Short mmCIF file of C-alpha atoms in Angstrom, two decimals:
data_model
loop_
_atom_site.label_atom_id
_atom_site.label_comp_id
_atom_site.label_asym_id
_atom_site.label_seq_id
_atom_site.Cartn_x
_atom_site.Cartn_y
_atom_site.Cartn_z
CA UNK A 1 107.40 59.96 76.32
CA UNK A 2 108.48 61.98 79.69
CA UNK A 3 109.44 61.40 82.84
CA UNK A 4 107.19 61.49 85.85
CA UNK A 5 107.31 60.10 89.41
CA UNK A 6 105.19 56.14 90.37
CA UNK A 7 103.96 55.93 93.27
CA UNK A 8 103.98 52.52 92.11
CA UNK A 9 108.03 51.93 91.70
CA UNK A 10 108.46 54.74 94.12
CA UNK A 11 110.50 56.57 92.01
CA UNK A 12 111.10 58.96 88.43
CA UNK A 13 110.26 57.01 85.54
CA UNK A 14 109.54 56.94 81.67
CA UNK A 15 106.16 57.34 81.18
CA UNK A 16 103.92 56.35 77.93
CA UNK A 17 100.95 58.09 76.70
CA UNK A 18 97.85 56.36 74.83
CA UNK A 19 96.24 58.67 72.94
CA UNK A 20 93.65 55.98 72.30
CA UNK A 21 92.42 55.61 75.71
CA UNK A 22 93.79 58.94 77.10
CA UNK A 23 95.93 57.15 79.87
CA UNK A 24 99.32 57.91 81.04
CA UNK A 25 100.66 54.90 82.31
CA UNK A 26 104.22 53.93 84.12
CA UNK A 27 106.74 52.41 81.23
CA UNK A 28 108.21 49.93 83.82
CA UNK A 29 104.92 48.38 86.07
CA UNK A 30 101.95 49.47 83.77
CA UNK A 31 100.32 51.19 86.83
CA UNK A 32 97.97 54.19 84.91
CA UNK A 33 99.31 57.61 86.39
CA UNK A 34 96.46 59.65 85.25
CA UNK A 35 92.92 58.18 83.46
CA UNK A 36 91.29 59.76 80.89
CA UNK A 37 92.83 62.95 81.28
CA UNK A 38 91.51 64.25 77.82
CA UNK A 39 87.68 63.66 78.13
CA UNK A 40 88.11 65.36 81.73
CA UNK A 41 84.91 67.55 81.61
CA UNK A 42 86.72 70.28 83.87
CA UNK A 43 89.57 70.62 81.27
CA UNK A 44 87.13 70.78 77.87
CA UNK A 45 84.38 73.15 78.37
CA UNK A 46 81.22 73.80 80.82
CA UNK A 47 78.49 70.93 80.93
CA UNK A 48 75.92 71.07 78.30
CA UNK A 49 72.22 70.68 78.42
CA UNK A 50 70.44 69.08 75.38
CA UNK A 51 67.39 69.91 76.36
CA UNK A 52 68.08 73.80 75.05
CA UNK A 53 67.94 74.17 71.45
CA UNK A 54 71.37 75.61 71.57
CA UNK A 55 72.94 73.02 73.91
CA UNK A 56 73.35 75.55 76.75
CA UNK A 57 76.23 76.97 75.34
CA UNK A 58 75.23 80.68 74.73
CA UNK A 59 77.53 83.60 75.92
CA UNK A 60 76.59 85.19 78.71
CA UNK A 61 77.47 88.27 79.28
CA UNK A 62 78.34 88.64 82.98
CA UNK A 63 78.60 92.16 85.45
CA UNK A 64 81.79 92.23 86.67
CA UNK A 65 82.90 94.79 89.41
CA UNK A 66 85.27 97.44 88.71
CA UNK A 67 87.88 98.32 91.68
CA UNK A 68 85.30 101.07 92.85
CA UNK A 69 82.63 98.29 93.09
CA UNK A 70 81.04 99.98 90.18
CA UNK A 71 79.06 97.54 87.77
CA UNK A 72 81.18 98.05 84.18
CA UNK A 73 78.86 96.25 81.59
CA UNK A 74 75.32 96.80 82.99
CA UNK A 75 74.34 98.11 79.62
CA UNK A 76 75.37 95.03 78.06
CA UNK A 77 73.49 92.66 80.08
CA UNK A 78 70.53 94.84 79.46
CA UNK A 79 71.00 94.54 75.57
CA UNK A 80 71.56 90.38 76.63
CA UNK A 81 68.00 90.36 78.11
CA UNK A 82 66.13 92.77 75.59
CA UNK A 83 67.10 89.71 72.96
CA UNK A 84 64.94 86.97 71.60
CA UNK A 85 65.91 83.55 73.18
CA UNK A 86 63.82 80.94 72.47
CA UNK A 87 64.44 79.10 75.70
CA UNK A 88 64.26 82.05 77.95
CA UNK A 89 61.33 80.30 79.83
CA UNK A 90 62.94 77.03 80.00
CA UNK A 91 65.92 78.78 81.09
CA UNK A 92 64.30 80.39 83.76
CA UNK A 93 62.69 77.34 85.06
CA UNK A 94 65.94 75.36 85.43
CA UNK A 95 67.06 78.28 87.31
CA UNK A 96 64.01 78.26 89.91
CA UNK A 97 64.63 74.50 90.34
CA UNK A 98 67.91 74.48 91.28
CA UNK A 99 67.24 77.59 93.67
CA UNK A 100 64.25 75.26 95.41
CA UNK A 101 66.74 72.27 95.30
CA UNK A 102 68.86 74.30 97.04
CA UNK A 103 66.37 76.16 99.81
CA UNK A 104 65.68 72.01 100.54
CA UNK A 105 68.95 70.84 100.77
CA UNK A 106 70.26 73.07 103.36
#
């Protein structure tokens, strides 16, 4: 238990936990302060894709910039793409789909 502010009783108050639904709720009116705040998807990982024999979760290696605007890993994204990937082509296609979605939208 902790103490947090209701906007409910308009003021600090005990509040209870339930680690069965994830909830925090407000000891004194039962208003729920925050829902679900363990299955959040922003707070547990990236979303997932089960079409990919992997999930979607594979490292990527990205190219970050140094502070002379240099690239610092472009050899390591070339070893990334020189690997075998089984769903480099379905990969790729998701990719061209969302760029077309997104050529439409706008």
């Amino acid at each position: 238990m902790s103490d947090a502010y209701c906007s409910d009783c308009k003021r600090q108050t005990e509040v209870v936990f339930d680690h069965s639904a994830g909830d925090t709720v407000c000891s004194e009116c039962g208003l729920v302060l925050e829902s679900h705040s363990i299955d959040d998807p922003v707070r547990v990982g990236g979303p997932t894709n089960p079409l990919l024999a992997d999930g979607g979760l594979s490292t990527v290696i990205a190219k970050p910039n140094g502070a002379s605007g240099d690239f610092l890993s472009s050899s390591l994204g070339r070893w990334q793409n020189r690997g075998s990937n089984p769903d480099r082509g379905l990969i790729l296609a998701f990719k061209t789909i969302a760029t077309m979605s997104d050529r439409y939208y706008y």
